[in-house]
Structure formats: C-alpha cells, structure tokens
Amino acid sequence: MKSEWIVIKEGSVPLRCWWSKPSQGRDEIGEGPNRVALVLPEIFGVNNWVRSVADRLATRGIPALAMPLFSRSAPELELGYSEDNLIEGRRHKDSTSMEQILTDTYTTICWLNKQLDQPQITVIGFCFGGHAALITATMTEVSETFNFYGAGVSKTRPGGGAPSLELLPQVSGRLTCLCGTADPLIPTSDRQAIQAALRMQDPDEERLRYVEIIGADHGFMCEERESFAAEASALGWRLLLESLER
C-alpha cells in the first residue's frame, strides 16, 4: 500500500486529499471491474481515522481517496473528537452547501477517472459525510453509496432547501443507509422516514437498502470515539467489503 497527500487543483478550489492505493494492484479482489472508493469524512475533516479508512481499503486491493468537505472554510481541517472540536466542525458544516459538495465530488471523480481505467465508484460517507454521500448518490458517475449514520437527511439539506431524502428518485445506483438505534442525532422518527423513503423507491430492497443496528450510537464505526461499537463496526465493514469485493 502507498498513501500520500495530494492536491487536486482542477476544480473551483484546491482539494487536499488523502490517496491510498495498493502497491501490487488489485490482487485481493480478483477479476472483475475496476473499483475505487471515495471517502467523505465526518465534520472533523480528513483526520487520522478517516485516513485509516482509506488505508484499510487499499490493503484489500481497493484504491481509496479521502476528500475534504470544507475546502472553502478549512482546507486542511484535521480535528479530534472533543467538545470544542465538535463545535468547530459544526461551524464549517453550517457554511457548506449541496452545490459545493456536488462540485467538489465531481472534481475528485474526474481525477479518479484519470487515474484508473473506467472505475466503478463507491462513495462512503460518515456522519455529515454520510449525508453528503446520499447527495452524491444522485450523480450518474457513482455506482454505489454507503451512508453511515448520516444525520439530518429527512429534515435538512446543506445550504437549505427540501430535505436531502427527497433526492432519492434521482439515485440510479445502489445505496445503503446504516443507522444505530441509540443514535441521538437520528431519532426513531428520522429512521422510520429514511426506511419508508427507501422502500417507496425500491419496495424489494434490491438496490436501496436500510440497515438498522440495535444499540449502536452515532459514530459506531470510529475506533477513536467513545461511541465506537466493535460488533456494529464489524458488521458495517463486512457489508461494505462484501459490496466492494462482489
């Protein structure tokens, strides 16, 4: 595996990203189409844990690019998980719009297409990155999306407007939304709304899937947070890798 910081300059703002790629190619995922992962971070930026997600994917033979979501207000944001860091991250989240998210993800997707031969792109997002991942799922270039505990999708949209959940009719690829029942940021009413909206678009759940994890709190995937849950994280990783290695 080789990992490094790179700056993508082709878009409206420079994007400082973490690029992880297998050193020996895709030997662990066998034959089939090129696959690449685009990782969208929590409100804490492309920090140590987000980079570790990209690195972990690369060790499985899957190139992964972790990109920032706040390049206009905090292009090199790397925060921990203290209360002060939470306040700082939310400040940048509140100044971010759906248009900015789509513009920047399109820039990174164009860059990925130049690095690989017609890759199938899976977008993976956590927390606010999960919300952003649902938005990017509307892009025809995205073949699959994993939204890990993306709060607010049933009630809000970055920058204002109708709730992001109303974008589901524009999603042409596969989408998995994972929520924990102990997540205070995604209460029961929100989880029910997400599940109902997904089923309305895909009653057989062959393309749009809702996964609810009993007892899991917000941030259950992240080993550096107090809310980390080993069993829930293992399930999340299993579902993700099964999809990427399908």
PDB file of C-alpha atoms in Angstrom:
ATOM      1  CA  MET A   1       0.000   0.000   0.000  1.00  0.00           C
ATOM      2  CA  LYS A   2       1.129   3.524  -0.780  1.00  0.00           C
ATOM      3  CA  SER A   3      -0.573   6.522   0.849  1.00  0.00           C
ATOM      4  CA  GLU A   4       0.098  10.224   0.440  1.00  0.00           C
ATOM      5  CA  TRP A   5      -1.391  13.691   0.499  1.00  0.00           C
ATOM      6  CA  ILE A   6      -2.272  15.019  -2.928  1.00  0.00           C
ATOM      7  CA  VAL A   7      -3.826  18.320  -4.012  1.00  0.00           C
ATOM      8  CA  ILE A   8      -6.407  18.263  -6.798  1.00  0.00           C
ATOM      9  CA  LYS A   9      -6.397  21.679  -8.447  1.00  0.00           C
ATOM     10  CA  GLU A  10      -8.731  21.204 -11.403  1.00  0.00           C
ATOM     11  CA  GLY A  11     -11.881  22.386  -9.598  1.00  0.00           C
ATOM     12  CA  SER A  12     -13.150  25.687  -8.224  1.00  0.00           C
ATOM     13  CA  VAL A  13     -10.964  25.303  -5.108  1.00  0.00           C
ATOM     14  CA  PRO A  14      -7.875  23.163  -4.391  1.00  0.00           C
ATOM     15  CA  LEU A  15      -8.776  19.879  -2.680  1.00  0.00           C
ATOM     16  CA  ARG A  16      -6.205  18.428  -0.286  1.00  0.00           C
ATOM     17  CA  CYS A  17      -6.976  14.701  -0.327  1.00  0.00           C
ATOM     18  CA  TRP A  18      -5.519  11.507   1.093  1.00  0.00           C
ATOM     19  CA  TRP A  19      -4.806   8.978  -1.673  1.00  0.00           C
ATOM     20  CA  SER A  20      -4.294   5.326  -0.756  1.00  0.00           C
ATOM     21  CA  LYS A  21      -3.626   2.711  -3.382  1.00  0.00           C
ATOM     22  CA  PRO A  22      -2.478  -0.902  -3.414  1.00  0.00           C
ATOM     23  CA  SER A  23       1.198  -1.242  -4.253  1.00  0.00           C
ATOM     24  CA  GLN A  24       0.656  -4.511  -6.134  1.00  0.00           C
ATOM     25  CA  GLY A  25      -2.629  -3.777  -7.896  1.00  0.00           C
ATOM     26  CA  ARG A  26      -5.970  -5.422  -7.227  1.00  0.00           C
ATOM     27  CA  ASP A  27      -4.719  -8.902  -6.377  1.00  0.00           C
ATOM     28  CA  GLU A  28      -7.112  -9.466  -3.484  1.00  0.00           C
ATOM     29  CA  ILE A  29     -10.366  -8.618  -5.225  1.00  0.00           C
ATOM     30  CA  GLY A  30      -9.791 -10.895  -8.182  1.00  0.00           C
ATOM     31  CA  GLU A  31     -11.218 -10.446 -11.630  1.00  0.00           C
ATOM     32  CA  GLY A  32     -13.941  -8.015 -12.499  1.00  0.00           C
ATOM     33  CA  PRO A  33     -14.335  -4.276 -12.983  1.00  0.00           C
ATOM     34  CA  ASN A  34     -12.034  -1.660 -11.511  1.00  0.00           C
ATOM     35  CA  ARG A  35     -13.373  -0.419  -8.203  1.00  0.00           C
ATOM     36  CA  VAL A  36     -12.383   2.687  -6.303  1.00  0.00           C
ATOM     37  CA  ALA A  37     -13.687   4.228  -3.095  1.00  0.00           C
ATOM     38  CA  LEU A  38     -14.311   7.909  -2.428  1.00  0.00           C
ATOM     39  CA  VAL A  39     -14.394   8.517   1.332  1.00  0.00           C
ATOM     40  CA  LEU A  40     -16.315  11.515   2.719  1.00  0.00           C
ATOM     41  CA  PRO A  41     -15.327  12.455   6.287  1.00  0.00           C
ATOM     42  CA  GLU A  42     -17.143  13.393   9.434  1.00  0.00           C
ATOM     43  CA  ILE A  43     -17.258  17.060  10.388  1.00  0.00           C
ATOM     44  CA  PHE A  44     -13.778  16.574  11.847  1.00  0.00           C
ATOM     45  CA  GLY A  45     -12.078  16.635   8.469  1.00  0.00           C
ATOM     46  CA  VAL A  46      -9.659  14.242   6.809  1.00  0.00           C
ATOM     47  CA  ASN A  47      -8.163  13.297  10.150  1.00  0.00           C
ATOM     48  CA  ASN A  48      -6.203  10.266  11.277  1.00  0.00           C
ATOM     49  CA  TRP A  49      -9.212   7.948  11.442  1.00  0.00           C
ATOM     50  CA  VAL A  50     -10.600   8.919   8.030  1.00  0.00           C
ATOM     51  CA  ARG A  51      -7.162   8.338   6.516  1.00  0.00           C
ATOM     52  CA  SER A  52      -7.068   4.933   8.212  1.00  0.00           C
ATOM     53  CA  VAL A  53     -10.331   4.003   6.469  1.00  0.00           C
ATOM     54  CA  ALA A  54      -8.779   4.751   3.082  1.00  0.00           C
ATOM     55  CA  ASP A  55      -5.639   2.847   4.046  1.00  0.00           C
ATOM     56  CA  ARG A  56      -7.647  -0.167   5.183  1.00  0.00           C
ATOM     57  CA  LEU A  57      -9.458  -0.305   1.866  1.00  0.00           C
ATOM     58  CA  ALA A  58      -6.169  -0.092  -0.005  1.00  0.00           C
ATOM     59  CA  THR A  59      -4.806  -3.087   1.894  1.00  0.00           C
ATOM     60  CA  ARG A  60      -7.741  -5.037   0.437  1.00  0.00           C
ATOM     61  CA  GLY A  61      -6.730  -4.049  -3.059  1.00  0.00           C
ATOM     62  CA  ILE A  62      -9.210  -1.164  -3.382  1.00  0.00           C
ATOM     63  CA  PRO A  63      -7.797   2.295  -4.162  1.00  0.00           C
ATOM     64  CA  ALA A  64      -9.380   4.938  -1.941  1.00  0.00           C
ATOM     65  CA  LEU A  65      -9.414   8.729  -1.947  1.00  0.00           C
ATOM     66  CA  ALA A  66     -10.458  10.617   1.190  1.00  0.00           C
ATOM     67  CA  MET A  67     -11.549  14.143   0.261  1.00  0.00           C
ATOM     68  CA  PRO A  68     -12.362  17.236   2.360  1.00  0.00           C
ATOM     69  CA  LEU A  69     -15.853  18.704   2.550  1.00  0.00           C
ATOM     70  CA  PHE A  70     -14.840  22.120   3.891  1.00  0.00           C
ATOM     71  CA  SER A  71     -12.174  23.240   1.431  1.00  0.00           C
ATOM     72  CA  ARG A  72     -13.539  26.773   1.264  1.00  0.00           C
ATOM     73  CA  SER A  73     -13.533  27.480   5.002  1.00  0.00           C
ATOM     74  CA  ALA A  74     -10.973  24.980   6.357  1.00  0.00           C
ATOM     75  CA  PRO A  75      -8.956  23.304   3.557  1.00  0.00           C
ATOM     76  CA  GLU A  76      -6.633  21.392   5.903  1.00  0.00           C
ATOM     77  CA  LEU A  77      -9.042  20.603   8.736  1.00  0.00           C
ATOM     78  CA  GLU A  78      -7.959  17.718  10.978  1.00  0.00           C
ATOM     79  CA  LEU A  79      -9.809  17.642  14.287  1.00  0.00           C
ATOM     80  CA  GLY A  80     -10.098  15.245  17.191  1.00  0.00           C
ATOM     81  CA  TYR A  81     -13.326  14.375  18.967  1.00  0.00           C
ATOM     82  CA  SER A  82     -13.503  16.782  21.890  1.00  0.00           C
ATOM     83  CA  GLU A  83     -16.498  19.048  22.510  1.00  0.00           C
ATOM     84  CA  ASP A  84     -14.537  22.064  21.260  1.00  0.00           C
ATOM     85  CA  ASN A  85     -13.662  20.181  18.074  1.00  0.00           C
ATOM     86  CA  LEU A  86     -17.311  19.258  17.626  1.00  0.00           C
ATOM     87  CA  ILE A  87     -18.300  22.930  17.813  1.00  0.00           C
ATOM     88  CA  GLU A  88     -15.580  23.866  15.320  1.00  0.00           C
ATOM     89  CA  GLY A  89     -16.583  21.138  12.883  1.00  0.00           C
ATOM     90  CA  ARG A  90     -20.250  22.087  13.037  1.00  0.00           C
ATOM     91  CA  ARG A  91     -19.351  25.692  12.300  1.00  0.00           C
ATOM     92  CA  HIS A  92     -17.835  24.642   8.981  1.00  0.00           C
ATOM     93  CA  LYS A  93     -20.678  22.218   8.247  1.00  0.00           C
ATOM     94  CA  ASP A  94     -23.216  25.009   8.627  1.00  0.00           C
ATOM     95  CA  SER A  95     -21.447  27.064   5.952  1.00  0.00           C
ATOM     96  CA  THR A  96     -21.401  24.246   3.383  1.00  0.00           C
ATOM     97  CA  SER A  97     -23.992  23.843   0.607  1.00  0.00           C
ATOM     98  CA  MET A  98     -25.189  20.951  -1.519  1.00  0.00           C
ATOM     99  CA  GLU A  99     -23.868  22.718  -4.604  1.00  0.00           C
ATOM    100  CA  GLN A 100     -20.376  22.887  -3.108  1.00  0.00           C
ATOM    101  CA  ILE A 101     -20.496  19.203  -2.199  1.00  0.00           C
ATOM    102  CA  LEU A 102     -21.526  18.205  -5.718  1.00  0.00           C
ATOM    103  CA  THR A 103     -18.950  20.497  -7.316  1.00  0.00           C
ATOM    104  CA  ASP A 104     -16.077  19.113  -5.247  1.00  0.00           C
ATOM    105  CA  THR A 105     -17.077  15.469  -5.503  1.00  0.00           C
ATOM    106  CA  TYR A 106     -17.394  15.840  -9.271  1.00  0.00           C
ATOM    107  CA  THR A 107     -13.848  17.244  -9.357  1.00  0.00           C
ATOM    108  CA  THR A 108     -12.496  14.258  -7.411  1.00  0.00           C
ATOM    109  CA  ILE A 109     -14.442  11.785  -9.544  1.00  0.00           C
ATOM    110  CA  CYS A 110     -12.941  13.310 -12.691  1.00  0.00           C
ATOM    111  CA  TRP A 111      -9.497  12.959 -11.121  1.00  0.00           C
ATOM    112  CA  LEU A 112     -10.161   9.305 -10.227  1.00  0.00           C
ATOM    113  CA  ASN A 113     -11.269   8.598 -13.773  1.00  0.00           C
ATOM    114  CA  LYS A 114      -7.888   9.841 -14.967  1.00  0.00           C
ATOM    115  CA  GLN A 115      -6.018   7.550 -12.567  1.00  0.00           C
ATOM    116  CA  LEU A 116      -7.925   4.336 -13.318  1.00  0.00           C
ATOM    117  CA  ASP A 117      -9.482   2.677 -16.324  1.00  0.00           C
ATOM    118  CA  GLN A 118     -13.237   3.358 -16.128  1.00  0.00           C
ATOM    119  CA  PRO A 119     -13.583   2.550 -12.423  1.00  0.00           C
ATOM    120  CA  GLN A 120     -16.791   1.707 -10.656  1.00  0.00           C
ATOM    121  CA  ILE A 121     -17.004   4.359  -7.934  1.00  0.00           C
ATOM    122  CA  THR A 122     -18.310   3.625  -4.447  1.00  0.00           C
ATOM    123  CA  VAL A 123     -18.876   6.651  -2.221  1.00  0.00           C
ATOM    124  CA  ILE A 124     -18.549   6.012   1.522  1.00  0.00           C
ATOM    125  CA  GLY A 125     -19.556   8.698   3.997  1.00  0.00           C
ATOM    126  CA  PHE A 126     -19.664   9.004   7.773  1.00  0.00           C
ATOM    127  CA  CYS A 127     -21.725  11.466   9.849  1.00  0.00           C
ATOM    128  CA  PHE A 128     -22.016  14.664   7.758  1.00  0.00           C
ATOM    129  CA  GLY A 129     -20.045  12.772   5.143  1.00  0.00           C
ATOM    130  CA  GLY A 130     -22.851  10.202   5.147  1.00  0.00           C
ATOM    131  CA  HIS A 131     -25.368  12.952   4.451  1.00  0.00           C
ATOM    132  CA  ALA A 132     -23.089  14.227   1.684  1.00  0.00           C
ATOM    133  CA  ALA A 133     -22.775  10.681   0.335  1.00  0.00           C
ATOM    134  CA  LEU A 134     -26.536  10.454  -0.114  1.00  0.00           C
ATOM    135  CA  ILE A 135     -26.394  13.690  -2.093  1.00  0.00           C
ATOM    136  CA  THR A 136     -23.571  12.421  -4.312  1.00  0.00           C
ATOM    137  CA  ALA A 137     -25.538   9.219  -4.938  1.00  0.00           C
ATOM    138  CA  THR A 138     -27.592  11.308  -7.393  1.00  0.00           C
ATOM    139  CA  MET A 139     -24.555  11.546  -9.690  1.00  0.00           C
ATOM    140  CA  THR A 140     -24.608   9.109 -12.592  1.00  0.00           C
ATOM    141  CA  GLU A 141     -20.866   8.504 -12.152  1.00  0.00           C
ATOM    142  CA  VAL A 142     -21.495   6.872  -8.741  1.00  0.00           C
ATOM    143  CA  SER A 143     -22.304   3.157  -8.891  1.00  0.00           C
ATOM    144  CA  GLU A 144     -22.803   2.538  -5.166  1.00  0.00           C
ATOM    145  CA  THR A 145     -23.074   4.550  -1.963  1.00  0.00           C
ATOM    146  CA  PHE A 146     -22.726   3.745   1.743  1.00  0.00           C
ATOM    147  CA  ASN A 147     -24.235   6.315   4.108  1.00  0.00           C
ATOM    148  CA  PHE A 148     -23.056   5.600   7.660  1.00  0.00           C
ATOM    149  CA  TYR A 149     -25.221   7.463  10.223  1.00  0.00           C
ATOM    150  CA  GLY A 150     -25.780  10.480   8.001  1.00  0.00           C
ATOM    151  CA  ALA A 151     -27.928  12.625  10.274  1.00  0.00           C
ATOM    152  CA  GLY A 152     -30.460  15.183   9.112  1.00  0.00           C
ATOM    153  CA  VAL A 153     -31.289  13.714   5.698  1.00  0.00           C
ATOM    154  CA  SER A 154     -35.011  13.519   6.444  1.00  0.00           C
ATOM    155  CA  LYS A 155     -35.291  17.134   7.637  1.00  0.00           C
ATOM    156  CA  THR A 156     -32.490  19.257   6.202  1.00  0.00           C
ATOM    157  CA  ARG A 157     -30.276  19.886   3.190  1.00  0.00           C
ATOM    158  CA  PRO A 158     -26.840  21.575   3.310  1.00  0.00           C
ATOM    159  CA  GLY A 159     -27.292  25.197   2.338  1.00  0.00           C
ATOM    160  CA  GLY A 160     -31.070  24.988   2.694  1.00  0.00           C
ATOM    161  CA  GLY A 161     -33.923  23.577   0.664  1.00  0.00           C
ATOM    162  CA  ALA A 162     -36.055  20.457   0.776  1.00  0.00           C
ATOM    163  CA  PRO A 163     -34.708  17.538   2.842  1.00  0.00           C
ATOM    164  CA  SER A 164     -31.966  15.605   1.080  1.00  0.00           C
ATOM    165  CA  LEU A 165     -34.060  12.434   1.382  1.00  0.00           C
ATOM    166  CA  GLU A 166     -36.282  13.848  -1.362  1.00  0.00           C
ATOM    167  CA  LEU A 167     -33.376  13.339  -3.795  1.00  0.00           C
ATOM    168  CA  LEU A 168     -33.846   9.552  -3.743  1.00  0.00           C
ATOM    169  CA  PRO A 169     -35.727   9.443  -7.078  1.00  0.00           C
ATOM    170  CA  GLN A 170     -32.520  10.729  -8.701  1.00  0.00           C
ATOM    171  CA  VAL A 171     -30.397   7.864  -7.341  1.00  0.00           C
ATOM    172  CA  SER A 172     -29.694   5.343 -10.094  1.00  0.00           C
ATOM    173  CA  GLY A 173     -27.048   3.211  -8.349  1.00  0.00           C
ATOM    174  CA  ARG A 174     -27.101   1.125  -5.199  1.00  0.00           C
ATOM    175  CA  LEU A 175     -27.475   2.834  -1.820  1.00  0.00           C
ATOM    176  CA  THR A 176     -27.130   1.507   1.720  1.00  0.00           C
ATOM    177  CA  CYS A 177     -28.103   3.637   4.733  1.00  0.00           C
ATOM    178  CA  LEU A 178     -26.877   2.381   8.114  1.00  0.00           C
ATOM    179  CA  CYS A 179     -28.302   3.760  11.370  1.00  0.00           C
ATOM    180  CA  GLY A 180     -27.987   2.822  15.037  1.00  0.00           C
ATOM    181  CA  THR A 181     -30.999   2.717  17.339  1.00  0.00           C
ATOM    182  CA  ALA A 182     -29.081   4.532  20.106  1.00  0.00           C
ATOM    183  CA  ASP A 183     -28.042   7.442  17.875  1.00  0.00           C
ATOM    184  CA  PRO A 184     -29.444  10.679  19.363  1.00  0.00           C
ATOM    185  CA  LEU A 185     -28.827  12.520  16.087  1.00  0.00           C
ATOM    186  CA  ILE A 186     -31.070  10.099  14.150  1.00  0.00           C
ATOM    187  CA  PRO A 187     -34.115   9.541  16.391  1.00  0.00           C
ATOM    188  CA  THR A 188     -36.809   6.944  15.741  1.00  0.00           C
ATOM    189  CA  SER A 189     -38.916   9.281  13.599  1.00  0.00           C
ATOM    190  CA  ASP A 190     -35.944  10.035  11.336  1.00  0.00           C
ATOM    191  CA  ARG A 191     -35.004   6.360  10.995  1.00  0.00           C
ATOM    192  CA  GLN A 192     -38.579   5.478  10.101  1.00  0.00           C
ATOM    193  CA  ALA A 193     -38.653   8.251   7.495  1.00  0.00           C
ATOM    194  CA  ILE A 194     -35.416   7.005   5.913  1.00  0.00           C
ATOM    195  CA  GLN A 195     -36.626   3.417   5.797  1.00  0.00           C
ATOM    196  CA  ALA A 196     -40.010   4.390   4.373  1.00  0.00           C
ATOM    197  CA  ALA A 197     -38.476   6.601   1.680  1.00  0.00           C
ATOM    198  CA  LEU A 198     -36.076   3.871   0.580  1.00  0.00           C
ATOM    199  CA  ARG A 199     -38.848   1.284   0.412  1.00  0.00           C
ATOM    200  CA  MET A 200     -41.088   3.625  -1.539  1.00  0.00           C
ATOM    201  CA  GLN A 201     -38.425   3.898  -4.255  1.00  0.00           C
ATOM    202  CA  ASP A 202     -37.403   0.228  -4.097  1.00  0.00           C
ATOM    203  CA  PRO A 203     -40.013  -1.987  -2.374  1.00  0.00           C
ATOM    204  CA  ASP A 204     -37.940  -5.143  -2.871  1.00  0.00           C
ATOM    205  CA  GLU A 205     -34.813  -3.505  -1.383  1.00  0.00           C
ATOM    206  CA  GLU A 206     -32.679  -4.889  -4.179  1.00  0.00           C
ATOM    207  CA  ARG A 207     -30.975  -1.560  -4.902  1.00  0.00           C
ATOM    208  CA  LEU A 208     -31.804   0.730  -1.965  1.00  0.00           C
ATOM    209  CA  ARG A 209     -31.169  -0.853   1.428  1.00  0.00           C
ATOM    210  CA  TYR A 210     -31.761   0.242   5.017  1.00  0.00           C
ATOM    211  CA  VAL A 211     -29.735  -1.392   7.807  1.00  0.00           C
ATOM    212  CA  GLU A 212     -30.621  -0.689  11.438  1.00  0.00           C
ATOM    213  CA  ILE A 213     -28.180  -1.787  14.129  1.00  0.00           C
ATOM    214  CA  ILE A 214     -29.665  -2.330  17.569  1.00  0.00           C
ATOM    215  CA  GLY A 215     -27.929  -0.402  20.335  1.00  0.00           C
ATOM    216  CA  ALA A 216     -25.392   1.365  18.099  1.00  0.00           C
ATOM    217  CA  ASP A 217     -24.673   5.034  18.827  1.00  0.00           C
ATOM    218  CA  HIS A 218     -23.591   7.798  16.448  1.00  0.00           C
ATOM    219  CA  GLY A 219     -20.013   7.231  15.306  1.00  0.00           C
ATOM    220  CA  PHE A 220     -20.056   3.485  15.951  1.00  0.00           C
ATOM    221  CA  MET A 221     -17.568   2.843  13.122  1.00  0.00           C
ATOM    222  CA  CYS A 222     -14.802   5.039  14.553  1.00  0.00           C
ATOM    223  CA  GLU A 223     -12.342   3.419  16.964  1.00  0.00           C
ATOM    224  CA  GLU A 224     -11.216   6.839  18.196  1.00  0.00           C
ATOM    225  CA  ARG A 225     -14.654   7.842  19.519  1.00  0.00           C
ATOM    226  CA  GLU A 226     -16.224   6.828  22.814  1.00  0.00           C
ATOM    227  CA  SER A 227     -19.287   5.684  20.879  1.00  0.00           C
ATOM    228  CA  PHE A 228     -17.292   3.064  18.945  1.00  0.00           C
ATOM    229  CA  ALA A 229     -19.038  -0.323  18.967  1.00  0.00           C
ATOM    230  CA  ALA A 230     -16.901  -3.246  17.869  1.00  0.00           C
ATOM    231  CA  GLU A 231     -19.729  -5.548  16.747  1.00  0.00           C
ATOM    232  CA  ALA A 232     -21.575  -2.793  14.887  1.00  0.00           C
ATOM    233  CA  SER A 233     -18.350  -1.668  13.233  1.00  0.00           C
ATOM    234  CA  ALA A 234     -17.550  -5.237  12.184  1.00  0.00           C
ATOM    235  CA  LEU A 235     -20.991  -5.514  10.584  1.00  0.00           C
ATOM    236  CA  GLY A 236     -20.520  -2.214   8.767  1.00  0.00           C
ATOM    237  CA  TRP A 237     -17.138  -3.280   7.421  1.00  0.00           C
ATOM    238  CA  ARG A 238     -18.468  -6.684   6.391  1.00  0.00           C
ATOM    239  CA  LEU A 239     -21.330  -5.180   4.380  1.00  0.00           C
ATOM    240  CA  LEU A 240     -19.020  -2.625   2.791  1.00  0.00           C
ATOM    241  CA  LEU A 241     -16.301  -5.096   1.813  1.00  0.00           C
ATOM    242  CA  GLU A 242     -18.799  -7.648   0.552  1.00  0.00           C
ATOM    243  CA  SER A 243     -20.120  -4.995  -1.781  1.00  0.00           C
ATOM    244  CA  LEU A 244     -16.695  -3.791  -2.933  1.00  0.00           C
ATOM    245  CA  GLU A 245     -15.454  -7.336  -3.481  1.00  0.00           C
ATOM    246  CA  ARG A 246     -18.639  -8.560  -5.135  1.00  0.00           C
TER     247      ARG A 246
END
